[in-house]
Coordinates of C-alpha atoms in Angstrom, one line a residue:
Chain A
M1 CA -13.2 -9.8 -22.5
L2 CA -16.1 -12.1 -21.8
S3 CA -19.6 -11.1 -21.2
A4 CA -20.9 -11.1 -17.7
P5 CA -23.0 -14.3 -17.9
A6 CA -20.1 -16.2 -19.5
R7 CA -17.7 -15.0 -16.8
I8 CA -20.1 -16.1 -14.1
A9 CA -20.5 -19.5 -15.8
L10 CA -16.7 -19.9 -16.1
R11 CA -16.2 -18.9 -12.4
T12 CA -18.9 -21.4 -11.3
A13 CA -17.4 -24.2 -13.4
R14 CA -14.0 -23.4 -11.9
V15 CA -15.4 -23.5 -8.3
L16 CA -17.2 -26.8 -8.9
S17 CA -14.2 -28.5 -10.5
L18 CA -12.0 -27.3 -7.6
L19 CA -14.5 -28.6 -5.0
F20 CA -14.6 -31.9 -6.8
A21 CA -10.8 -32.1 -6.7
V22 CA -10.7 -31.3 -3.0
V23 CA -13.2 -34.0 -2.1
V24 CA -11.5 -36.6 -4.4
G25 CA -8.1 -35.7 -2.9
S26 CA -9.4 -36.0 0.7
F27 CA -11.2 -39.3 -0.1
W28 CA -8.1 -40.7 -1.6
L29 CA -6.0 -39.7 1.4
M30 CA -8.5 -41.3 3.7
T31 CA -8.5 -44.6 1.8
A32 CA -4.7 -44.6 1.7
S33 CA -4.6 -44.0 5.5
P34 CA -3.2 -47.0 7.5
V35 CA -5.8 -46.3 10.3
D36 CA -8.3 -49.1 10.7
P37 CA -11.7 -47.4 10.7
V38 CA -13.4 -50.1 12.9
Q39 CA -10.6 -50.0 15.5
A40 CA -10.6 -46.2 15.5
Y41 CA -14.4 -46.3 16.0
V42 CA -14.5 -48.8 18.7
G43 CA -11.4 -47.6 20.5
A44 CA -10.0 -49.4 23.5
D45 CA -12.8 -51.9 23.5
V46 CA -11.6 -53.4 20.2
A47 CA -10.6 -56.6 22.0
A48 CA -14.1 -57.0 23.3
I49 CA -15.8 -57.4 20.0
G50 CA -15.7 -60.5 18.0
P51 CA -15.0 -61.1 14.3
E52 CA -18.8 -61.2 13.6
Q53 CA -19.4 -57.8 15.1
R54 CA -16.5 -56.4 13.2
E55 CA -17.8 -57.9 10.0
Q56 CA -21.2 -56.3 10.7
I57 CA -19.7 -52.9 11.1
V58 CA -17.6 -53.3 8.0
D59 CA -20.7 -54.5 6.1
R60 CA -22.9 -51.7 7.4
W61 CA -20.3 -49.0 6.5
G62 CA -19.5 -50.7 3.2
L63 CA -15.8 -50.6 3.9
D64 CA -15.2 -53.7 1.7
D65 CA -16.8 -52.1 -1.4
P66 CA -14.4 -50.8 -4.0
P67 CA -13.3 -47.1 -3.3
L68 CA -14.9 -45.9 -6.5
E69 CA -18.2 -47.4 -5.6
R70 CA -18.1 -45.8 -2.1
F71 CA -17.2 -42.4 -3.4
G72 CA -19.9 -42.7 -6.1
A73 CA -22.5 -43.5 -3.4
W74 CA -21.4 -40.5 -1.3
A75 CA -21.4 -38.2 -4.3
G76 CA -24.8 -39.4 -5.4
N77 CA -26.2 -38.5 -2.0
V78 CA -24.5 -35.1 -1.9
V79 CA -26.1 -34.2 -5.2
T80 CA -29.5 -34.8 -3.5
G81 CA -28.5 -32.7 -0.6
D82 CA -27.6 -35.4 1.8
L83 CA -24.1 -35.1 3.2
G84 CA -24.3 -38.4 5.0
Q85 CA -24.1 -39.6 8.6
S86 CA -21.1 -38.8 10.8
Q87 CA -19.8 -42.1 12.2
I88 CA -18.2 -40.7 15.3
F89 CA -20.9 -38.3 16.4
G90 CA -23.8 -40.4 15.2
E91 CA -25.6 -37.4 13.7
P92 CA -26.1 -36.1 10.2
V93 CA -22.9 -34.4 8.9
A94 CA -24.9 -31.3 8.1
V95 CA -26.0 -31.0 11.8
V96 CA -22.4 -31.6 13.1
L97 CA -21.1 -29.0 10.6
A98 CA -23.7 -26.4 11.6
D99 CA -23.0 -26.9 15.4
R100 CA -19.2 -26.8 15.1
A101 CA -19.2 -24.0 12.5
A102 CA -21.2 -21.8 14.9
A103 CA -18.6 -22.2 17.6
S104 CA -15.7 -21.7 15.2
L105 CA -17.3 -18.8 13.5
A106 CA -17.3 -16.8 16.7
L107 CA -13.6 -17.6 17.2
M108 CA -12.5 -17.1 13.6
A109 CA -14.5 -13.9 13.0
T110 CA -13.1 -12.3 16.2
A111 CA -9.6 -13.3 15.3
W112 CA -10.0 -12.2 11.7
V113 CA -11.4 -8.8 12.5
L114 CA -8.9 -8.2 15.3
S115 CA -5.9 -9.2 13.3
G116 CA -7.0 -7.2 10.3
V117 CA -7.7 -4.0 12.2
L118 CA -4.6 -4.3 14.5
G119 CA -2.3 -5.4 11.6
F120 CA -3.4 -2.5 9.4
S121 CA -3.1 0.1 12.1
M122 CA 0.3 -1.1 13.2
G123 CA 1.4 -1.4 9.6
V124 CA 0.4 2.2 8.9
L125 CA 2.2 3.3 12.1
A126 CA 5.4 1.4 11.2
G127 CA 5.3 2.7 7.6
V128 CA 4.8 6.3 8.6
R129 CA 7.5 6.1 11.2
A130 CA 9.8 3.9 9.0
G131 CA 13.3 3.8 10.2
T132 CA 12.5 4.8 13.8
W133 CA 12.5 2.6 16.8
V134 CA 8.7 2.3 16.6
D135 CA 9.1 0.8 13.2
R136 CA 11.8 -1.5 14.3
V137 CA 9.9 -2.8 17.3
L138 CA 6.7 -3.4 15.2
S139 CA 8.6 -5.1 12.4
W140 CA 10.6 -7.4 14.7
W141 CA 7.4 -8.2 16.5
A142 CA 5.8 -9.2 13.2
Y143 CA 8.8 -11.3 12.1
L144 CA 8.9 -13.0 15.5
L145 CA 5.2 -13.9 15.3
A146 CA 5.4 -14.9 11.6
S147 CA 8.0 -17.5 12.5
A148 CA 6.2 -18.7 15.7
P149 CA 3.9 -21.7 15.2
T150 CA 0.2 -21.1 16.3
F151 CA 0.2 -24.0 18.8
W152 CA 3.4 -22.7 20.4
V153 CA 2.0 -19.2 20.8
G154 CA -1.2 -20.8 22.2
L155 CA 0.7 -22.8 24.7
L156 CA 2.7 -19.8 25.9
L157 CA -0.5 -17.7 26.4
L158 CA -2.1 -20.7 28.1
Y159 CA 0.8 -21.1 30.4
L160 CA 0.9 -17.4 31.2
F161 CA -2.7 -16.4 31.5
S162 CA -4.5 -19.6 32.5
V163 CA -1.9 -21.5 34.5
S164 CA 0.3 -18.8 36.1
L165 CA -2.1 -15.9 36.4
G166 CA -5.3 -17.9 36.4
W167 CA -7.2 -15.1 34.5
T168 CA -8.6 -17.3 31.7
P169 CA -10.0 -20.8 31.6
V170 CA -7.7 -23.6 30.5
G171 CA -10.0 -25.0 27.8
G172 CA -13.5 -25.5 26.4
A173 CA -16.1 -23.1 25.1
V174 CA -18.2 -23.1 28.3
P175 CA -17.3 -23.7 32.0
A176 CA -16.5 -27.4 32.7
G177 CA -19.6 -29.4 33.7
S178 CA -22.2 -27.0 32.3
L179 CA -24.2 -27.6 29.1
P180 CA -23.7 -25.2 26.2
G181 CA -27.2 -23.9 26.7
E182 CA -26.5 -22.9 30.3
A183 CA -23.5 -20.7 29.8
T184 CA -23.9 -17.0 29.9
M185 CA -22.6 -14.6 27.2
L186 CA -19.9 -13.4 29.5
E187 CA -18.7 -17.0 30.2
R188 CA -18.6 -17.7 26.5
L189 CA -16.6 -14.6 25.8
H190 CA -14.3 -15.5 28.7
H191 CA -13.6 -18.9 27.0
L192 CA -13.2 -17.3 23.6
L193 CA -10.6 -14.7 24.8
L194 CA -7.4 -16.7 24.7
P195 CA -8.0 -18.8 21.5
A196 CA -9.0 -15.6 19.7
A197 CA -6.0 -13.7 21.0
T198 CA -3.7 -16.5 19.8
L199 CA -5.2 -16.5 16.4
S200 CA -5.2 -12.7 16.1
L201 CA -1.6 -12.4 17.3
V202 CA -0.4 -14.8 14.7
G203 CA -2.6 -13.3 12.0
V204 CA -1.3 -9.8 12.5
S205 CA 2.1 -10.2 11.0
P206 CA 1.3 -10.6 7.2
V207 CA -1.1 -7.6 7.2
L208 CA 1.3 -5.6 9.3
L209 CA 4.3 -6.2 7.1
H210 CA 2.5 -5.8 3.8
T211 CA 0.8 -2.6 4.9
R212 CA 4.1 -1.2 6.2
Q213 CA 5.6 -1.8 2.8
A214 CA 2.7 -0.2 0.9
V215 CA 2.8 2.8 3.2
V216 CA 6.5 3.3 2.7
E217 CA 6.0 3.0 -1.1
A218 CA 3.1 5.4 -1.1
L219 CA 5.0 8.0 1.0
G220 CA 7.9 7.9 -1.5
S221 CA 5.6 8.3 -4.5
D222 CA 5.2 11.3 -6.8
H223 CA 1.6 11.9 -5.8
V224 CA 2.6 12.3 -2.1
A225 CA 5.4 14.7 -3.0
F226 CA 2.8 16.8 -5.0
A227 CA 0.3 16.7 -2.1
R228 CA 3.1 17.8 0.3
A229 CA 3.9 20.7 -2.0
Q230 CA 0.2 21.6 -1.9
G231 CA 0.7 22.2 1.9
E232 CA -0.7 18.9 3.1
T233 CA 0.2 18.2 6.8
P234 CA 1.9 14.9 7.7
W235 CA -1.2 13.4 9.1
G236 CA -3.3 14.9 6.3
L237 CA -1.0 13.1 3.9
V238 CA -1.6 9.7 5.6
L239 CA -5.3 10.3 5.8
H240 CA -6.0 11.6 2.3
R241 CA -3.2 10.2 0.2
V242 CA -1.7 7.1 1.8
L243 CA -4.4 5.1 3.6
R244 CA -6.4 4.1 0.6
N245 CA -3.2 3.2 -1.4
A246 CA -2.2 0.9 1.5
A247 CA -5.7 -0.5 2.0
G248 CA -5.9 -2.3 -1.3
P249 CA -3.1 -4.9 -0.6
A250 CA -4.3 -5.2 3.0
V251 CA -7.9 -6.0 2.0
V252 CA -6.9 -8.6 -0.6
L253 CA -4.4 -10.2 1.7
Q254 CA -6.8 -10.3 4.7
F255 CA -9.5 -12.1 2.6
A256 CA -6.9 -14.5 1.1
T257 CA -5.7 -15.5 4.6
I258 CA -9.1 -17.0 5.5
G259 CA -7.7 -20.3 4.5
E260 CA -4.8 -19.9 6.8
L261 CA -7.2 -19.0 9.5
F262 CA -8.8 -22.4 9.2
G263 CA -5.4 -24.0 9.6
G264 CA -4.6 -21.8 12.6
S265 CA -8.0 -22.4 14.2
L266 CA -7.4 -26.2 13.8
L267 CA -4.3 -25.9 15.9
A268 CA -5.6 -23.3 18.4
E269 CA -8.8 -25.3 19.0
Q270 CA -6.7 -28.4 19.7
V271 CA -4.5 -26.5 22.2
F272 CA -7.5 -25.0 24.0
T273 CA -9.8 -28.0 23.5
Y274 CA -12.3 -25.6 21.9
P275 CA -15.1 -27.6 20.4
G276 CA -15.1 -26.0 16.9
L277 CA -14.7 -27.1 13.3
G278 CA -11.0 -27.5 13.8
E279 CA -11.4 -29.9 16.6
A280 CA -14.0 -31.9 14.7
T281 CA -11.5 -32.1 11.7
T282 CA -8.8 -33.6 13.9
Q283 CA -11.3 -36.1 15.3
A284 CA -12.7 -37.0 11.9
A285 CA -9.2 -37.5 10.5
L286 CA -7.9 -39.6 13.4
R287 CA -11.0 -41.7 13.6
Q288 CA -11.6 -42.2 9.9
D289 CA -14.9 -40.5 9.8
V290 CA -14.9 -40.2 6.0
P291 CA -18.3 -38.4 5.5
L292 CA -17.6 -35.8 8.1
L293 CA -14.1 -35.1 6.8
L294 CA -15.3 -34.8 3.2
G295 CA -18.1 -32.4 4.4
I296 CA -15.6 -30.3 6.3
A297 CA -13.2 -30.3 3.4
A298 CA -15.9 -29.1 1.0
V299 CA -17.3 -26.4 3.3
T300 CA -13.8 -25.1 4.1
A301 CA -12.9 -25.0 0.4
L302 CA -16.1 -23.1 -0.3
I303 CA -15.5 -20.5 2.4
V304 CA -11.9 -20.0 1.2
L305 CA -13.1 -19.5 -2.4
A306 CA -15.8 -17.1 -1.3
G307 CA -13.2 -15.2 0.8
N308 CA -10.9 -14.8 -2.2
A309 CA -13.8 -13.7 -4.4
V310 CA -15.0 -11.1 -1.9
G311 CA -11.4 -9.9 -1.4
R312 CA -11.0 -9.5 -5.1
V313 CA -14.2 -7.4 -5.5
L314 CA -13.4 -5.2 -2.5
G315 CA -9.8 -4.8 -3.6
R316 CA -11.1 -3.3 -6.9
V317 CA -13.4 -1.0 -5.0
V318 CA -10.5 0.3 -2.8
D319 CA -8.0 0.5 -5.6
P320 CA -9.6 1.1 -9.1
R321 CA -6.3 0.3 -10.8
A322 CA -6.7 -3.4 -9.8
A323 CA -9.8 -3.6 -12.0
V324 CA -7.8 -2.5 -15.0
L325 CA -4.9 -5.0 -14.2
A326 CA -7.4 -7.9 -13.8
A327 CA -9.3 -7.2 -17.0
Chain B
M1 CA 9.1 43.8 -18.4
S2 CA 8.1 47.4 -18.2
V3 CA 8.2 48.1 -14.5
E4 CA 10.8 46.6 -12.2
P5 CA 9.0 45.7 -8.9
E6 CA 10.6 46.6 -5.6
H7 CA 11.3 43.0 -4.6
P8 CA 11.7 39.8 -6.6
V9 CA 8.7 37.5 -5.9
L10 CA 11.2 34.8 -5.0
Q11 CA 14.7 35.2 -3.9
V12 CA 17.2 32.4 -2.9
E13 CA 20.5 33.4 -1.4
D14 CA 23.4 31.1 -0.6
L15 CA 21.2 28.0 -0.2
R16 CA 23.1 25.0 1.1
V17 CA 21.7 21.5 1.7
S18 CA 23.5 18.5 3.1
F19 CA 22.3 15.1 4.1
V20 CA 23.2 13.1 7.2
Q21 CA 23.7 9.5 6.5
Y22 CA 24.7 6.6 8.6
E23 CA 27.0 4.0 7.2
R24 CA 26.2 0.5 8.5
G25 CA 24.1 2.3 11.2
L26 CA 27.1 3.6 13.0
R27 CA 29.4 6.0 11.1
R28 CA 27.9 9.3 10.6
R29 CA 28.5 10.9 7.2
V30 CA 27.5 14.3 5.9
V31 CA 27.0 14.6 2.2
D32 CA 26.9 18.1 0.8
A33 CA 24.4 18.2 -2.1
V34 CA 23.9 22.0 -2.5
L35 CA 26.9 24.1 -1.9
G36 CA 25.6 27.6 -2.5
M37 CA 22.8 28.5 -4.9
D38 CA 21.5 32.0 -5.6
L39 CA 18.7 33.1 -7.9
D40 CA 15.8 35.4 -8.0
V41 CA 12.5 35.3 -9.9
H42 CA 10.5 38.4 -10.7
A43 CA 6.7 38.5 -11.2
G44 CA 5.9 37.9 -14.9
E45 CA 9.1 36.2 -15.9
V46 CA 10.2 32.6 -16.5
V47 CA 13.6 31.7 -15.0
A48 CA 15.1 28.4 -16.1
L49 CA 17.4 26.7 -13.6
I50 CA 19.6 24.4 -15.8
G51 CA 21.9 21.7 -14.7
A52 CA 22.8 18.1 -15.1
S53 CA 21.1 15.3 -13.2
G54 CA 22.4 15.3 -9.6
A55 CA 23.4 18.9 -9.7
G56 CA 21.0 19.6 -6.8
K57 CA 18.6 21.8 -8.7
S58 CA 15.5 19.9 -7.6
L59 CA 16.6 20.3 -4.0
L60 CA 16.3 24.1 -4.5
G61 CA 12.6 23.7 -5.4
Q62 CA 12.1 21.4 -2.4
A63 CA 13.8 23.8 0.0
V64 CA 11.6 26.7 -1.2
L65 CA 8.5 24.6 -0.6
G66 CA 9.8 23.3 2.7
I67 CA 9.6 19.7 1.6
L68 CA 13.2 18.5 1.8
P69 CA 13.6 15.0 3.1
P70 CA 13.7 14.6 6.9
N71 CA 17.5 13.8 7.0
A72 CA 18.4 17.0 5.0
V73 CA 19.9 20.0 6.7
A74 CA 19.5 23.3 4.9
S75 CA 20.8 26.8 5.4
G76 CA 20.6 30.0 3.5
V77 CA 17.9 32.6 2.8
V78 CA 14.6 32.2 1.0
R79 CA 12.5 35.3 0.5
H80 CA 9.0 35.8 -0.8
H81 CA 8.3 39.5 -1.8
G82 CA 11.3 40.4 0.2
R83 CA 10.2 38.6 3.4
D84 CA 12.5 36.0 4.9
L85 CA 10.8 32.6 5.1
D86 CA 11.6 30.1 7.9
Q87 CA 10.5 26.5 7.5
A88 CA 7.0 27.1 9.0
A89 CA 6.5 30.1 6.7
R90 CA 7.6 28.1 3.7
R91 CA 5.1 25.4 4.6
G92 CA 2.4 28.0 5.1
L93 CA 2.9 29.4 1.6
A94 CA 3.2 26.0 -0.1
G95 CA 0.0 25.3 -2.0
R96 CA -1.2 28.9 -1.7
E97 CA 1.5 31.5 -2.8
V98 CA 4.2 29.0 -3.9
V99 CA 3.2 25.9 -5.8
L100 CA 4.8 23.0 -7.5
L101 CA 3.7 22.1 -11.0
P102 CA 4.8 18.5 -11.6
Q103 CA 4.5 16.6 -14.8
G104 CA 2.6 13.4 -15.6
A105 CA -0.2 11.4 -14.2
S106 CA 2.0 9.9 -11.5
A107 CA 1.6 13.2 -9.5
L108 CA -2.0 12.2 -9.0
D109 CA -3.2 9.8 -6.4
P110 CA -4.2 6.6 -8.3
T111 CA -6.9 5.6 -5.7
A112 CA -8.7 8.9 -5.5
T113 CA -11.0 10.5 -8.0
V114 CA -10.0 13.7 -9.9
G115 CA -12.8 15.5 -8.1
A116 CA -11.6 14.5 -4.6
Q117 CA -8.1 15.6 -5.4
V118 CA -9.0 18.9 -6.9
R119 CA -11.4 19.6 -4.0
R120 CA -8.7 18.7 -1.4
A121 CA -6.3 21.1 -3.2
A122 CA -9.0 23.8 -2.9
V123 CA -9.3 23.1 0.8
L124 CA -5.6 23.3 1.3
A125 CA -5.4 26.5 -0.7
G126 CA -8.0 28.0 1.7
R127 CA -10.8 28.5 -0.9
A128 CA -14.2 29.2 0.7
D129 CA -16.3 26.8 -1.4
P130 CA -13.9 24.0 -2.4
A131 CA -16.5 22.1 -4.6
A132 CA -17.3 25.2 -6.6
A133 CA -13.7 26.2 -6.9
A134 CA -12.8 22.8 -8.1
A135 CA -15.5 22.7 -10.7
Q136 CA -14.6 26.2 -11.9
A137 CA -10.8 25.3 -12.2
L138 CA -11.6 22.2 -14.2
A139 CA -14.0 24.0 -16.5
A140 CA -11.5 26.8 -17.0
R141 CA -9.2 24.2 -18.5
D142 CA -11.8 22.8 -20.9
L143 CA -12.3 19.7 -18.9
D144 CA -15.8 18.1 -19.0
P145 CA -17.6 18.1 -15.6
S146 CA -17.8 14.3 -15.7
V147 CA -14.0 14.2 -15.2
V148 CA -14.5 14.7 -11.4
R149 CA -15.7 11.1 -11.2
R150 CA -12.8 9.6 -13.1
H151 CA -9.6 8.1 -11.7
P152 CA -6.1 9.2 -12.9
H153 CA -5.6 6.0 -14.9
E154 CA -8.7 6.9 -16.9
L155 CA -7.2 10.2 -18.1
S156 CA -5.1 10.8 -21.2
G157 CA -1.7 12.4 -20.7
G158 CA -3.0 15.8 -21.8
M159 CA -6.0 15.7 -19.5
A160 CA -3.8 14.6 -16.5
R161 CA -1.6 17.6 -17.2
R162 CA -4.6 19.9 -17.2
V163 CA -5.9 18.4 -13.9
I164 CA -2.5 18.9 -12.4
G165 CA -2.6 22.5 -13.6
A166 CA -6.0 23.0 -12.0
I167 CA -4.6 21.7 -8.7
A168 CA -1.5 23.8 -8.8
G169 CA -3.4 26.9 -9.8
M170 CA -5.9 26.5 -7.0
G171 CA -4.1 28.9 -4.7
R172 CA -3.7 31.6 -7.3
P173 CA 0.1 31.4 -6.8
S174 CA 2.6 34.1 -7.2
V175 CA 5.4 31.6 -7.6
V176 CA 5.2 28.5 -9.8
I177 CA 8.0 25.9 -9.6
A178 CA 8.0 23.5 -12.5
D179 CA 10.3 20.6 -11.8
E180 CA 11.4 18.7 -15.0
P181 CA 8.1 19.3 -16.8
T182 CA 9.1 17.8 -20.1
P183 CA 10.9 14.5 -19.7
G184 CA 10.1 11.9 -22.3
L185 CA 7.3 14.0 -23.9
H186 CA 6.9 14.3 -27.7
P187 CA 7.6 17.7 -29.1
A188 CA 4.0 18.9 -29.3
A189 CA 3.4 18.0 -25.6
V190 CA 6.7 19.8 -24.7
A191 CA 5.5 22.9 -26.5
E192 CA 2.1 22.7 -24.8
A193 CA 3.7 22.3 -21.3
L194 CA 6.2 25.1 -21.8
G195 CA 3.5 27.3 -23.4
G196 CA 1.4 26.8 -20.2
L197 CA 4.4 28.1 -18.1
R198 CA 4.7 31.2 -20.4
R199 CA 0.9 31.9 -19.9
L200 CA 1.3 31.6 -16.1
A201 CA 4.1 34.2 -16.2
D202 CA 2.2 36.5 -18.5
D203 CA -0.7 36.3 -16.0
G204 CA 1.7 37.7 -13.4
A205 CA 3.3 34.8 -11.6
G206 CA 7.0 34.2 -11.3
V207 CA 7.9 30.9 -12.8
L208 CA 10.9 28.8 -12.0
L209 CA 11.6 26.1 -14.5
I210 CA 13.9 23.4 -13.2
T211 CA 15.2 21.3 -16.1
H212 CA 18.2 19.7 -17.7
E213 CA 16.9 20.4 -21.2
L214 CA 18.5 23.6 -22.2
R215 CA 17.0 23.7 -25.7
G216 CA 13.3 23.6 -24.5
A217 CA 14.1 26.0 -21.7
L218 CA 15.4 28.6 -24.1
T219 CA 12.1 28.7 -26.0
V220 CA 10.2 30.0 -23.0
A221 CA 12.6 31.4 -20.4
D222 CA 13.6 35.1 -19.9
R223 CA 16.8 34.3 -18.1
V224 CA 18.8 31.1 -17.5
V225 CA 20.6 30.3 -14.3
V226 CA 23.2 27.5 -14.7
C227 CA 24.1 25.2 -11.8
E228 CA 26.9 22.7 -11.7
R229 CA 27.5 20.2 -8.9
G230 CA 25.6 22.0 -6.2
R231 CA 26.5 25.6 -7.1
T232 CA 24.9 28.2 -9.3
V233 CA 27.8 29.2 -11.5
D234 CA 26.3 31.5 -14.1
E235 CA 23.3 33.6 -15.2
A236 CA 22.7 34.5 -18.7
A237 CA 20.0 36.2 -20.8
V238 CA 18.3 34.0 -23.4
E239 CA 19.7 36.2 -26.2
D240 CA 23.2 35.3 -25.2
F241 CA 22.7 31.7 -26.3
A242 CA 23.5 32.3 -30.0
G243 CA 26.0 31.1 -32.5
E244 CA 29.1 29.5 -31.0
G245 CA 28.2 30.9 -27.6
A246 CA 30.7 33.7 -27.7
R247 CA 28.6 35.9 -25.4
L248 CA 28.3 33.3 -22.8
G249 CA 30.7 34.2 -20.0
H250 CA 31.1 31.0 -18.1
P251 CA 32.9 28.0 -19.7
Y252 CA 30.4 25.5 -18.3
T253 CA 27.4 27.4 -19.7
R254 CA 29.3 27.6 -23.0
A255 CA 30.0 23.9 -22.8
L256 CA 26.3 23.1 -22.2
W257 CA 25.3 25.3 -25.2
Q258 CA 27.9 23.7 -27.5
A259 CA 26.8 20.2 -26.4
L260 CA 23.6 20.7 -28.3
P261 CA 23.3 19.5 -31.9
G262 CA 23.9 22.4 -34.3
H263 CA 26.2 24.3 -31.9
G264 CA 29.2 22.1 -32.1
F265 CA 27.7 18.9 -30.5
R266 CA 30.7 18.7 -28.1
A267 CA 30.5 16.9 -24.8
P268 CA 31.0 19.2 -21.8
A269 CA 34.1 18.4 -19.7
P270 CA 32.8 19.1 -16.2
G271 CA 36.1 18.3 -14.5
R272 CA 37.9 21.4 -15.7
T273 CA 35.1 24.0 -15.3
G274 CA 33.0 25.3 -12.6
R275 CA 35.7 26.9 -10.5
A276 CA 35.7 30.4 -12.0
V277 CA 32.5 31.8 -10.4
G278 CA 31.7 29.3 -7.6

């Protein structure tokens, strides 16, 4: 076993090398993309600009420089803390990231907490009632959602609640026509409702199914048989002897799915035109905003890595055996 | 034993257990696992219930504790000090008067500390001050007070057995059911485990030792009840297991005895035997 400082140094090196690989990969994909950045930037007016103006833009963005040189310039700036300028928003990447992350964070945090709590509760219920109709309904529900794409669930909910019933807004984070600063808390929550529900619904199934399995295994274990022989009641068994056994996998899994949550929010934000990080990613990719996309890739990778690390630590707290297995 | 008490501390009469199964979800099938078992255990004695794997002997222990699987259907009589016990009464006595003494660290919850588990056992046994009762029970088994903060995977096999003993003894039980307490243990650990059962009986409890290891059972038991394929077929005193087994009345019991090394080492032929007593 390594000493604590050596372990931290190793972890940090691993994180840095992974971040480097992520940005290099993203950059390579962008340079390989057939989209013409100038045309994507100018849009429909592309016929209105002459070759000189086009040349000016290419020159200003350095698009003719060799890729290695462009990446080197970007990386050199990042090391000094400058993430560059977003081409499509005309603002520093750091500002765009902060704006969009705030909107996405509300969405993803709500979805993450809801899917975790609901998934774990339903998983415990299904596991305790394994083999009954309650279990069958919950398991089928989970399988159905696991096989349903996020955008499709989003469209269904949008059709039902926004179009048919008119209970929720069709899109956006604030009412159409009002500035973000003017919207009330209630209006914001109203707009958050459907995207968050979509993400939670889809996110429930992995936690539900894993928790169900862990509960079934725990209930069949020797230690539960012994507790039952000590006179423990059925719900006492669940509370004292099963919950914590099932919580270990659920916690690790829930933190590990933070990455999937990003992917899901990308699709959900697109369906609900919710102006978050996911929507910015789509924009950046479609319109060849290299600095913004690299910034998003790096931040996302960092959050996923942090999520995994926190999950690992909490998993060890919940289930002390995990610490032994990891060592 | 000097004085024969009025009632056995535990009495089982004509216990039958069957399981309802569904084949491919539709066809209902009833599997009979226990077809009639009788035994009694008096205070201060160790009774060994011997039988091959699958003979249904563990189900007897589960029935007495009221912890049969949900799809099991049981009939027959279980008495404690002469009193008939229905399912609710069996659950009421479990952990207090009637306890299970399992073997091995797998009987302990891997995610909870030793202290939490022993205290929970004290609560379930109805002890007034669970924390004090737990500390006292652990100290009585020569376990350091620091053991309460440890998790089961941090205990040695011997310490885990003593913790389990502390949990099982929490209710000051009159009946102790030890289900296969010695599988895969080395001889010294077997002797320690069986010696522990003998001490429990000497302290006044009735001990039911459920095992398939006849040789170990004979070192500690007062009487041996033999079961074969769901039925108790014979009962014999420990002294009768001697020589070629001439004093053993039932052919299956004799076959079990002769299957041991040093007594013939012959494999029992279960197909022919087991009909005589039923």
